[in-house]
Each structure stands twice: as C-alpha cells, then as structure tokens.
Coordinates of N, CA and C in Angstrom, one line a residue:
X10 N 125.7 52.5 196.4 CA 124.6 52.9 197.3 C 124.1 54.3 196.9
X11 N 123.1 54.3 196.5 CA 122.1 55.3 196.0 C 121.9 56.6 197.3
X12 N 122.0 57.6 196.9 CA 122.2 59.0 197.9 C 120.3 58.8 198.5
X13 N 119.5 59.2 199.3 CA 118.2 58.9 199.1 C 118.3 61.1 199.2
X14 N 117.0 61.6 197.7 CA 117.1 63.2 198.0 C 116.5 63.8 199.0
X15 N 116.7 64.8 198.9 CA 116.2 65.5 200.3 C 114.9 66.0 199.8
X16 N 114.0 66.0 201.2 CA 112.7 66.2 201.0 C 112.6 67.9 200.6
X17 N 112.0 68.5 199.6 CA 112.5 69.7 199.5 C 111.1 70.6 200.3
X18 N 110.6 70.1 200.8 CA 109.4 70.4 201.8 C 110.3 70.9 203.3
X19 N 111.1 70.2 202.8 CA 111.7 70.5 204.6 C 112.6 72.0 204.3
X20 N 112.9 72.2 203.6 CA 113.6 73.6 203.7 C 112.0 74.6 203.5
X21 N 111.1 73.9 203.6 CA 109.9 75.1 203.7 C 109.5 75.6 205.0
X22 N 109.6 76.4 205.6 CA 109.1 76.7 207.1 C 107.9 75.9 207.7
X23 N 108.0 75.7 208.3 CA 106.5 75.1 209.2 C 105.3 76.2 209.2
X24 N 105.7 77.1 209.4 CA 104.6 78.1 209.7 C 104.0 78.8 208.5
X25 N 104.9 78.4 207.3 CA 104.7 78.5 205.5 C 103.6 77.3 205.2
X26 N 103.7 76.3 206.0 CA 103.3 74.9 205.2 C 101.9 74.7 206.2
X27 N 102.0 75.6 207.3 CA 100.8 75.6 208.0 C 100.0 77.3 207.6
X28 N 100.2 77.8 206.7 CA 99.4 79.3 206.9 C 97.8 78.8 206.2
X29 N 97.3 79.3 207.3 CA 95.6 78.7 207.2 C 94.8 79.2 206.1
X30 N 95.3 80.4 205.5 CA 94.7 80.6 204.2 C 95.2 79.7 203.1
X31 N 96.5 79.2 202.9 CA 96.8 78.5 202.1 C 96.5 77.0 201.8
X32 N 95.8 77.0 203.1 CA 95.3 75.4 203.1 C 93.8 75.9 202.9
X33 N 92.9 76.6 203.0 CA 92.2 77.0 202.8 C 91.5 76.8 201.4
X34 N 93.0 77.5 200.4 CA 92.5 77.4 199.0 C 93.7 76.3 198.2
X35 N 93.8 75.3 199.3 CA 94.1 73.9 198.8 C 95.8 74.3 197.5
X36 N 96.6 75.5 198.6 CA 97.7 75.5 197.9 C 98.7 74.6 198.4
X37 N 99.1 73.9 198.4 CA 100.4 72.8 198.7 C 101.8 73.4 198.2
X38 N 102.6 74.2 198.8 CA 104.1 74.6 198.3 C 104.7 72.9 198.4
X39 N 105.5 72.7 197.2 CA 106.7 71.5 197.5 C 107.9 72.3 196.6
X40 N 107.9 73.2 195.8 CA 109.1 73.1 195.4 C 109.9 74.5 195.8
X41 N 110.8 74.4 196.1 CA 111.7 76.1 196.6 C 112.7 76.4 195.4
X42 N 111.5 77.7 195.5 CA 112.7 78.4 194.2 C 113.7 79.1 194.7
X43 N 113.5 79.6 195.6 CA 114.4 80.9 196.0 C 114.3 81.4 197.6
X44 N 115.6 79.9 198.1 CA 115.4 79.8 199.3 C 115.9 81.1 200.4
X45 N 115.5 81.4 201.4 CA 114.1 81.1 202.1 C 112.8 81.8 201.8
X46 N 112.3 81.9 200.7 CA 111.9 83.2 200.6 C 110.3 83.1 199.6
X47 N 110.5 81.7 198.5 CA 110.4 81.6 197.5 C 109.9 80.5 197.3
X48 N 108.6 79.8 196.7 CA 108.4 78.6 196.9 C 106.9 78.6 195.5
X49 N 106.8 77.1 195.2 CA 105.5 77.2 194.6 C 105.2 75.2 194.7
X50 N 103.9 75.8 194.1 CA 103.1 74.1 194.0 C 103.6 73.3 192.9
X51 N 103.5 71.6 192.9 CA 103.8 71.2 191.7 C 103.3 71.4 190.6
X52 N 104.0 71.0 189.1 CA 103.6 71.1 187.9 C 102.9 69.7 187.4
X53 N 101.6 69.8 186.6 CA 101.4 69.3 186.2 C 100.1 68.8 186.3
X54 N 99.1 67.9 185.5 CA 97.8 67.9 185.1 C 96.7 67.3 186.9
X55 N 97.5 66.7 187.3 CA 96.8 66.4 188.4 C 97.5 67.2 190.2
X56 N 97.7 68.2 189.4 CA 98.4 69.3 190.7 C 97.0 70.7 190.8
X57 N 96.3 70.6 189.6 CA 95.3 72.4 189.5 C 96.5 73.2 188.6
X58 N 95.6 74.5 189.0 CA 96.9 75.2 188.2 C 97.7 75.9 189.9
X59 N 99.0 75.6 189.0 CA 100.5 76.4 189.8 C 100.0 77.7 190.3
X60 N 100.9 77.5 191.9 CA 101.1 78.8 192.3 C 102.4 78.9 192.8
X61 N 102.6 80.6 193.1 CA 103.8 80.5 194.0 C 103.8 81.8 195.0
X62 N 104.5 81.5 196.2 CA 104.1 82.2 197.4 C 105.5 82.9 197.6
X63 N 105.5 84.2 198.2 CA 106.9 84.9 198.2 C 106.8 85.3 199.7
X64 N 107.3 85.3 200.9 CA 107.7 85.9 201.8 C 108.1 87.1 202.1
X65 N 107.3 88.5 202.5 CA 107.6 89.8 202.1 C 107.9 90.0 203.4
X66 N 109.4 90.8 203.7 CA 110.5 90.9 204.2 C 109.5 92.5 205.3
X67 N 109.7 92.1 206.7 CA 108.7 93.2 207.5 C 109.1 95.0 207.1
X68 N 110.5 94.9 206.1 CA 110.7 96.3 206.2 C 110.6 96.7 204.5
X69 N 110.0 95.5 203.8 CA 110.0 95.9 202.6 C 108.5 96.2 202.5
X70 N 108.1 97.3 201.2 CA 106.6 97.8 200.9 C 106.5 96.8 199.7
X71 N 106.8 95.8 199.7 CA 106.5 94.9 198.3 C 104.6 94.7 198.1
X72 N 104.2 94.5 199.5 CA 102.9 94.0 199.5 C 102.1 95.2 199.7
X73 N 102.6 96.2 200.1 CA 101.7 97.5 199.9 C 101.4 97.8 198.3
X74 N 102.6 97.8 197.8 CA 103.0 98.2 195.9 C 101.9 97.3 195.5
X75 N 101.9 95.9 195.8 CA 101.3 95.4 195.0 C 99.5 95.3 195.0
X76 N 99.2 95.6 196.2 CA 97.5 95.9 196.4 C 97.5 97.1 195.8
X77 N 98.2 98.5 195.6 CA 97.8 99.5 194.8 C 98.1 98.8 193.3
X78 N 98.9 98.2 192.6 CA 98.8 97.9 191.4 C 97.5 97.1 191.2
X79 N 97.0 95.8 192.1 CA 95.7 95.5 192.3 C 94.7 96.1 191.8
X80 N 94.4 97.2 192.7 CA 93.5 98.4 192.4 C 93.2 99.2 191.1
X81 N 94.4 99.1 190.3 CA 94.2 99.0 189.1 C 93.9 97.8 187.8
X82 N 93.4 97.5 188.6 CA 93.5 95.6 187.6 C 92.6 96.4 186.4
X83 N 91.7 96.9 185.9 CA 91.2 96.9 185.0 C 91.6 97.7 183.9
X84 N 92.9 98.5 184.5 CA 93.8 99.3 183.1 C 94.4 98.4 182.0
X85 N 94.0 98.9 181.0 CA 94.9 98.6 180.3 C 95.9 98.3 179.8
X86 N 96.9 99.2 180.4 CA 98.3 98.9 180.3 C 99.1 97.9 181.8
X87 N 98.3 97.7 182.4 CA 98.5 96.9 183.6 C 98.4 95.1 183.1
X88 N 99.7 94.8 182.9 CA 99.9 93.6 182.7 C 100.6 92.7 183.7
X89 N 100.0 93.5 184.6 CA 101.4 92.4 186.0 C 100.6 91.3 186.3
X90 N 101.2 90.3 187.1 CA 100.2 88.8 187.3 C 98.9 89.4 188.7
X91 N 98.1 88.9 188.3 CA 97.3 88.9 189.3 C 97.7 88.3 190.8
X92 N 97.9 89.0 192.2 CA 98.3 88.7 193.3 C 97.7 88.9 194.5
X93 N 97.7 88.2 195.5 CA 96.9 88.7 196.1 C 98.2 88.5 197.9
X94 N 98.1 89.5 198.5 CA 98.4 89.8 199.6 C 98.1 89.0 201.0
X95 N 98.5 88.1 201.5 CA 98.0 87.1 202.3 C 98.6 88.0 204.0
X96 N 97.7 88.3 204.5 CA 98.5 89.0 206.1 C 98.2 88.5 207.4
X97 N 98.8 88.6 207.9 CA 98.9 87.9 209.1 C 99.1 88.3 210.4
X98 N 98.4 88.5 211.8 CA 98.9 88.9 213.0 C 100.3 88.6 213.4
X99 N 100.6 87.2 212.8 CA 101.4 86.8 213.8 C 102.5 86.5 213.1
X100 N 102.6 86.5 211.5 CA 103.3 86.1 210.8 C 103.8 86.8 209.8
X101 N 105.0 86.8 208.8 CA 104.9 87.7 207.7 C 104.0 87.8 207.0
X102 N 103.7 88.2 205.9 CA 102.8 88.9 205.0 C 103.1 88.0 203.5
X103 N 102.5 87.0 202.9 CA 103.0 86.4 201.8 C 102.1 86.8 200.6
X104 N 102.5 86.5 199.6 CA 102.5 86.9 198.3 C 101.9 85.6 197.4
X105 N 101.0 85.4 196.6 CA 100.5 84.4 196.6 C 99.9 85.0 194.9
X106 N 100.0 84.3 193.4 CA 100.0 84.4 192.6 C 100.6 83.4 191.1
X107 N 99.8 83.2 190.4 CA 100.0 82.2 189.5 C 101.7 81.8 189.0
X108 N 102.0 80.6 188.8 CA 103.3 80.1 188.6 C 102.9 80.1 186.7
X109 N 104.0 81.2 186.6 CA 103.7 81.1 185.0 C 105.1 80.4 184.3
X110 N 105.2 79.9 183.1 CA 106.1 79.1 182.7 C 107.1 79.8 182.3
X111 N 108.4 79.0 182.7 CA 109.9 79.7 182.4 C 110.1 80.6 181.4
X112 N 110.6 82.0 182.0 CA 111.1 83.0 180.4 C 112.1 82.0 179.3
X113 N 112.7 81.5 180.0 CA 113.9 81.3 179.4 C 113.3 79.4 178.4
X114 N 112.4 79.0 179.0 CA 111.8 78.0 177.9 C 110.8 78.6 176.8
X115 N 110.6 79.9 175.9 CA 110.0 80.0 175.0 C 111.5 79.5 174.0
X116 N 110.6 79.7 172.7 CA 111.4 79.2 171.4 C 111.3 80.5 170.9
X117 N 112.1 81.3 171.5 CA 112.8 82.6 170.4 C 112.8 82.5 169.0
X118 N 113.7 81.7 168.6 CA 114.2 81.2 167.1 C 113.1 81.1 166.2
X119 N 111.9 81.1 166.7 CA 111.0 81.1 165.8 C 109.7 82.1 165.7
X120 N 110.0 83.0 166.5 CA 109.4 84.2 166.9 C 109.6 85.3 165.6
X121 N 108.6 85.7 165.3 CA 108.1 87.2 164.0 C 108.9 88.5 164.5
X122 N 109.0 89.3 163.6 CA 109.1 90.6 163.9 C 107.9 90.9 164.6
X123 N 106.5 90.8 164.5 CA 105.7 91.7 165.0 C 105.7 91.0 166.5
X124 N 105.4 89.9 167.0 CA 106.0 89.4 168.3 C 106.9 89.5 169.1
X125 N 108.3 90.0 168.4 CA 109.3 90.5 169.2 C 108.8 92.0 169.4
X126 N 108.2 92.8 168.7 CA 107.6 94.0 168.4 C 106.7 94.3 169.8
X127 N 105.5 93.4 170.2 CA 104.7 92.8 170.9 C 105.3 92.8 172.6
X128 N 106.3 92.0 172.6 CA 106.7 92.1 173.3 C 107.6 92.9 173.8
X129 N 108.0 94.0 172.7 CA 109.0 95.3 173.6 C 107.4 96.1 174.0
X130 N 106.4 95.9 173.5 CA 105.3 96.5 174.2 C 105.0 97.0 175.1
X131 N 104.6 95.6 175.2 CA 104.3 95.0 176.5 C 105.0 95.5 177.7
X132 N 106.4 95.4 177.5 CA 107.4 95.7 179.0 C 107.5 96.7 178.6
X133 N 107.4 97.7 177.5 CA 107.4 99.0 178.2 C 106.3 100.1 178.8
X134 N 104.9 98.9 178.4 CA 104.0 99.4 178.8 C 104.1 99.0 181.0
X135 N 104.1 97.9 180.9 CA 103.9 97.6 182.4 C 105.3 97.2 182.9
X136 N 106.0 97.5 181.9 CA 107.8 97.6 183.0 C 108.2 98.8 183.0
X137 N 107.7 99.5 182.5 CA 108.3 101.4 182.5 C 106.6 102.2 182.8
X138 N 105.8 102.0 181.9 CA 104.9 103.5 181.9 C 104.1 103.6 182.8
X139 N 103.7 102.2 182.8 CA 102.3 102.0 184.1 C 103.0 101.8 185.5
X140 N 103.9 101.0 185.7 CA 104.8 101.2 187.0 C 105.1 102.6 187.3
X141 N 105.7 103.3 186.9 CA 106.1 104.8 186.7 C 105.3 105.4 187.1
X142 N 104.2 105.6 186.2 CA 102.9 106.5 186.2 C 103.0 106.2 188.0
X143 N 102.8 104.8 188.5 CA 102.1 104.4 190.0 C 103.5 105.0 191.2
X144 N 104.3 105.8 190.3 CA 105.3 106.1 191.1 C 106.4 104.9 192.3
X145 N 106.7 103.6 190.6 CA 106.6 102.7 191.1 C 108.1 102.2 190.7
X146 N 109.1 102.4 191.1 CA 110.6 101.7 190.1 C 110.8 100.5 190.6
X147 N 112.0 99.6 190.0 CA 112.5 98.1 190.0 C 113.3 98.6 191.3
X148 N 114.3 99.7 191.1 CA 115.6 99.6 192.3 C 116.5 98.3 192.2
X149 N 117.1 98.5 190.9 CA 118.1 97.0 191.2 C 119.1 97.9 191.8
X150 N 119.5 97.7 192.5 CA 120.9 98.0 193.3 C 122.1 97.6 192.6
X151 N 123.2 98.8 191.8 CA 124.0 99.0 191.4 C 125.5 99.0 192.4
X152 N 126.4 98.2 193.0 CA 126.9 98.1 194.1 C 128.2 99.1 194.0
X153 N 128.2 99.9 192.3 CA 129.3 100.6 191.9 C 128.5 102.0 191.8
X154 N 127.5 101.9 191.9 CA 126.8 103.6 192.0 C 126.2 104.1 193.6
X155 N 126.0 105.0 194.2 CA 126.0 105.4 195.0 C 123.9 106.1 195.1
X156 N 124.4 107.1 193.9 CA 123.3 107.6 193.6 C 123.0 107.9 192.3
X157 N 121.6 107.2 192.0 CA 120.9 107.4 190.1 C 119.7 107.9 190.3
X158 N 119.5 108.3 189.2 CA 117.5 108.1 188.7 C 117.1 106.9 188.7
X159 N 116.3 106.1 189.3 CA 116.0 104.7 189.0 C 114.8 104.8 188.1
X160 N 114.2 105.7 188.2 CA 113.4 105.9 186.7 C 114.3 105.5 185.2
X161 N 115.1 106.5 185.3 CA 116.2 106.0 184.2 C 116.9 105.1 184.1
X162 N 117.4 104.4 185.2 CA 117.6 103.1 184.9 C 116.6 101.6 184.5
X163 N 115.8 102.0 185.2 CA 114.5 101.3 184.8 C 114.4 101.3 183.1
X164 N 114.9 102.1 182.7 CA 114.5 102.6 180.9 C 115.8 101.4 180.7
X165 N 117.1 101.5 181.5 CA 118.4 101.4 181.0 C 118.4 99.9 180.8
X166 N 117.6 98.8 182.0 CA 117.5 97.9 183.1 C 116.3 97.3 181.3
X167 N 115.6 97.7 180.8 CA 114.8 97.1 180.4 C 115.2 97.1 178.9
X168 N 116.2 97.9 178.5 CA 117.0 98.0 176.7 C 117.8 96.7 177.2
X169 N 118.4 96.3 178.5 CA 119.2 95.3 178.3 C 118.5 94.3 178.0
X170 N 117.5 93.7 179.0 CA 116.7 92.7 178.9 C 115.9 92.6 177.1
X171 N 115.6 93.4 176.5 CA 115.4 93.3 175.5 C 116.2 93.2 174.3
X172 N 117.5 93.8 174.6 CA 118.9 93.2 174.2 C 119.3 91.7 173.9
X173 N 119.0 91.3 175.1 CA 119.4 90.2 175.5 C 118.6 89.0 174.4
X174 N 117.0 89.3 174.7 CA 115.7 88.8 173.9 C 115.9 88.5 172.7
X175 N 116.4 89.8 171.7 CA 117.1 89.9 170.2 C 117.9 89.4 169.9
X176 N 118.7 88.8 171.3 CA 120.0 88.2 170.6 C 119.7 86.8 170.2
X177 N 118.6 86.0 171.3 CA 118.3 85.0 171.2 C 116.8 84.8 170.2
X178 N 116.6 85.6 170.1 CA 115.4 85.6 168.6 C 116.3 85.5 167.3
X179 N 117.4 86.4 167.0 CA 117.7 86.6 165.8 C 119.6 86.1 166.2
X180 N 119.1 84.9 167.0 CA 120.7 83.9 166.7 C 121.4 83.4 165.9
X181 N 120.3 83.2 164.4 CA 120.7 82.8 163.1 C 120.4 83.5 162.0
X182 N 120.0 84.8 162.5 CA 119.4 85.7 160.9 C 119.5 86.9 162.0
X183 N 119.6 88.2 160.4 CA 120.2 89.5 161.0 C 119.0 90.4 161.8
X184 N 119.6 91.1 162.9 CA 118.3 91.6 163.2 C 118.0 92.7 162.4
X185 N 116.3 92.9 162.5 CA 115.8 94.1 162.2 C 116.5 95.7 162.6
X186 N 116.8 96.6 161.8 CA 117.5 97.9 162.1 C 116.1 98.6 163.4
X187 N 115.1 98.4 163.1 CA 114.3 98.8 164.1 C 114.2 98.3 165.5
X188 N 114.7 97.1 165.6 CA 115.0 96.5 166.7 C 116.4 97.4 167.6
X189 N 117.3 97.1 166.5 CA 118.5 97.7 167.5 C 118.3 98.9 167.6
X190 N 117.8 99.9 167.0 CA 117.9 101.2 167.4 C 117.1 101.2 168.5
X191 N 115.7 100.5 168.4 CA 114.7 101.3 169.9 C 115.7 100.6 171.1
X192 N 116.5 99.2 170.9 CA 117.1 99.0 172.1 C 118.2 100.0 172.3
X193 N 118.8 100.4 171.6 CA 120.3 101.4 172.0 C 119.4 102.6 171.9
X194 N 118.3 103.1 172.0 CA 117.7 104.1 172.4 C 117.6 104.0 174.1
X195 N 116.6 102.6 174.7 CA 116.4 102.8 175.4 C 117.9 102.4 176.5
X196 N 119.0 101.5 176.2 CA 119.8 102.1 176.6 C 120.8 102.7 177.2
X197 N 121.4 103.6 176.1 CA 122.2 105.2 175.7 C 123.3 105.3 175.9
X198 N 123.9 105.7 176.4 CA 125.1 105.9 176.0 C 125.8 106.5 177.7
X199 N 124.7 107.2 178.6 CA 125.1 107.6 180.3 C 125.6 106.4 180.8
X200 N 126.1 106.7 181.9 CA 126.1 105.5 183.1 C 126.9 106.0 184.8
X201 N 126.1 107.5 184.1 CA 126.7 108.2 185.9 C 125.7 109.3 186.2
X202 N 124.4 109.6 186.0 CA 123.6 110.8 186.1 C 123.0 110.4 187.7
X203 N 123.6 111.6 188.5 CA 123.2 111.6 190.0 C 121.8 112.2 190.1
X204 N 121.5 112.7 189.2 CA 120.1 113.5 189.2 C 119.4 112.9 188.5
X205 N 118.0 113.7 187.8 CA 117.0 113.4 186.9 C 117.8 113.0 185.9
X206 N 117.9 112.2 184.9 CA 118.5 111.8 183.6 C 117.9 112.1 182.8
X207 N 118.2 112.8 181.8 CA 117.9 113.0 180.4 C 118.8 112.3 178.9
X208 N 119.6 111.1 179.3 CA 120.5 110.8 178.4 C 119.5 109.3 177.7
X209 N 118.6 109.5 178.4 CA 117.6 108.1 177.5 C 116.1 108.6 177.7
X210 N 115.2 108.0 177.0 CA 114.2 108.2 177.5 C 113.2 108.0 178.5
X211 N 112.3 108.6 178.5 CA 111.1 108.7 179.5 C 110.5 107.3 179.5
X212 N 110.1 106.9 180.4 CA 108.8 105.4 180.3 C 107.8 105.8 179.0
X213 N 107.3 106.9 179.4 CA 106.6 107.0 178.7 C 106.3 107.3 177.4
X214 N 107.9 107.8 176.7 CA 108.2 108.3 175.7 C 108.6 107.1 174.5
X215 N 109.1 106.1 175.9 CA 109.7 104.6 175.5 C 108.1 103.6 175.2
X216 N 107.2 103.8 175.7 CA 106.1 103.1 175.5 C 105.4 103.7 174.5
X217 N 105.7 104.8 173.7 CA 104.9 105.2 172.8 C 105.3 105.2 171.8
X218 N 106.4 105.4 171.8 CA 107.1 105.1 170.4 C 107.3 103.4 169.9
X219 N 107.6 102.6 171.0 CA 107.0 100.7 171.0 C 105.4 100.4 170.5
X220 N 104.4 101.4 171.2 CA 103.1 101.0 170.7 C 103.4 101.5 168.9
X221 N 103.5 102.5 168.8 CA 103.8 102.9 167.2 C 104.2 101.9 166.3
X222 N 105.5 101.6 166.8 CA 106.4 100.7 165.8 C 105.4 99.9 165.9
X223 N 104.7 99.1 167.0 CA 104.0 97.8 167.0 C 102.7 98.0 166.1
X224 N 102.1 99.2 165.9 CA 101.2 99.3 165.2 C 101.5 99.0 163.2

C-alpha cells in the first residue's frame, strides 16, 4: 500500500498563501525550503520565473537592511538579488525575490582559473566591501565565542566558503599557489580577538587585492 505524500502547501501558513500582494503578482508558494519561515514557487517552463518569499521575524532588521541595500541598486559593487519588502498592518513583513539555482549544482570541475578568480570577486566585493561600507555584517553566531569583530569574521566566514569552492574546483588537479594564499590570507591564523581585529584583512583590502589578481 503506497504512502499517499503530504501536500507540501499545507505546512504553508494560510495567511502566507493568502497575502494579497502575492496573489496580486501571481506568485503561488508550493515548495518549503526552510520551514516555517521559507518557501518558493515551482520550477520549471510553465511556472514564470521562480520566486521565493522569507518571513521576517518582528524583532529582526532584515527588511530594513535590505530596502537600504535596494537604494543602492545601481552601484556597482552591489551584487545582492534584487528584493523587494512586502509589509503589512496586520501581518509580518515578507521578503519576496528571485529563486536562483542551487550553489551546490554548478560543475566546479570544470571551472578556469580566471572564473574561480571571478568569483572570489565577486563575494568580496558584495560579501565584505559593499555590505561593510553599508555598515552591514553576516553575524553568524559562534555558540563558543562570546564576543568578536564580525567585520572580521565576515573576512574569516568568507576564506572558508571559498576554501571550501577550491576544494571542489581543483578535486582532480593541483590548485593555483594564488588561490591558496588569498584564501589563508583571508582566513589567518586568530580565532579569539574581542576587539577590532587586525589578524586578517579589511573587506576592503580583501576586495582589492581579488579585483587585482582578477585583472
């Protein structure tokens, strides 16, 4: 006897599946990424293009941050997804912006030096300099630190992730010496500065020396 699946609409709120702007611009949530919180439209040629809607929590400034990054849409180093702020009298405040395709489905393995180059860019231009500049950090919550610079970890938070990237770019061939050094630049070698940190670099020192190499 065949299980019959659960409708995945039903873990979507009512008052999510009724918000009158979203029917408005004919967005349909069915799939939950990241329950309760997290949701987008189906994939595929007769869906439009994807979206996905996030739930901003009444004590979090997520949707303030993101209309001032807005505001800058036409900088150049501003590569965050286009978003738009959906608010409500009576309701929370949702987040509403293009469903872009899985990090983790690109084909690394066959990715260039200057593309992997490209993309330390990229995140250190709008994951460190331009966030930064907008007096803007990640704040991943460290549950073994008390007190950091999250500016600096932000530098620290983003050598991993690009760590990570290199390993699966150059899985079968050696990496580039310029690769691993900007990543164990950005980093370092700290992992206890209660103050301002000076044991890695600046956002912006980190994004200028990435545009360089990239040039």
């Amino acid at each position: 006897m065949s299980v019959k699946p659960i409708d995945p609409r039903k873990a979507i709120p009512k008052w999510v599946l009724e918000y009158s702007e979203l029917q408005r611009r004919g967005i349909s949530l069915e799939i939950v990424l990241k329950p309760p919180y997290v949701w987008r439209t189906p994939l595929g040629p007769y869906h439009g293009h994807p979206h996905t809607a996030k739930v901003v929590k009444s004590s979090s400034r997520e949707a303030d941050i993101y209309e001032n990054l807005r505001s800058h849409a036409g900088a150049p180093a501003n590569h965050t997804l286009p978003c738009d702020v959906l608010r409500s009298a009576t309701e929370p405040s949702l987040l509403v912006m293009p469903c872009v395709k899985e990090f983790l489905t690109l084909w690394f393995e066959s990715w260039t030096l200057i593309q992997l180059l490209d993309i330390f860019r990229q995140l250190s231009e709008v994951g460190l300099e331009f966030l930064h500049a907008n007096r803007v950090a990640h704040l991943v919550w460290m549950s073994t630190t008390c007190h950091f610079d999250p500016y600096s970890f932000d530098v620290f938070s983003a050598g991993m992730a690009l760590q990570q990237i290199a390993e699966w770019a150059y899985a079968e061939r050696e990496q580039p010496w310029i690769v691993r050094r900007y990543i164990q630049w950005l980093i370092g070698s700290e992992r206890g500065c209660t103050g301002v940190c000076t044991c890695r670099p600046t956002a912006q020192r980190a994004a200028k020396y990435s545009q360089s190499s990239n040039g």
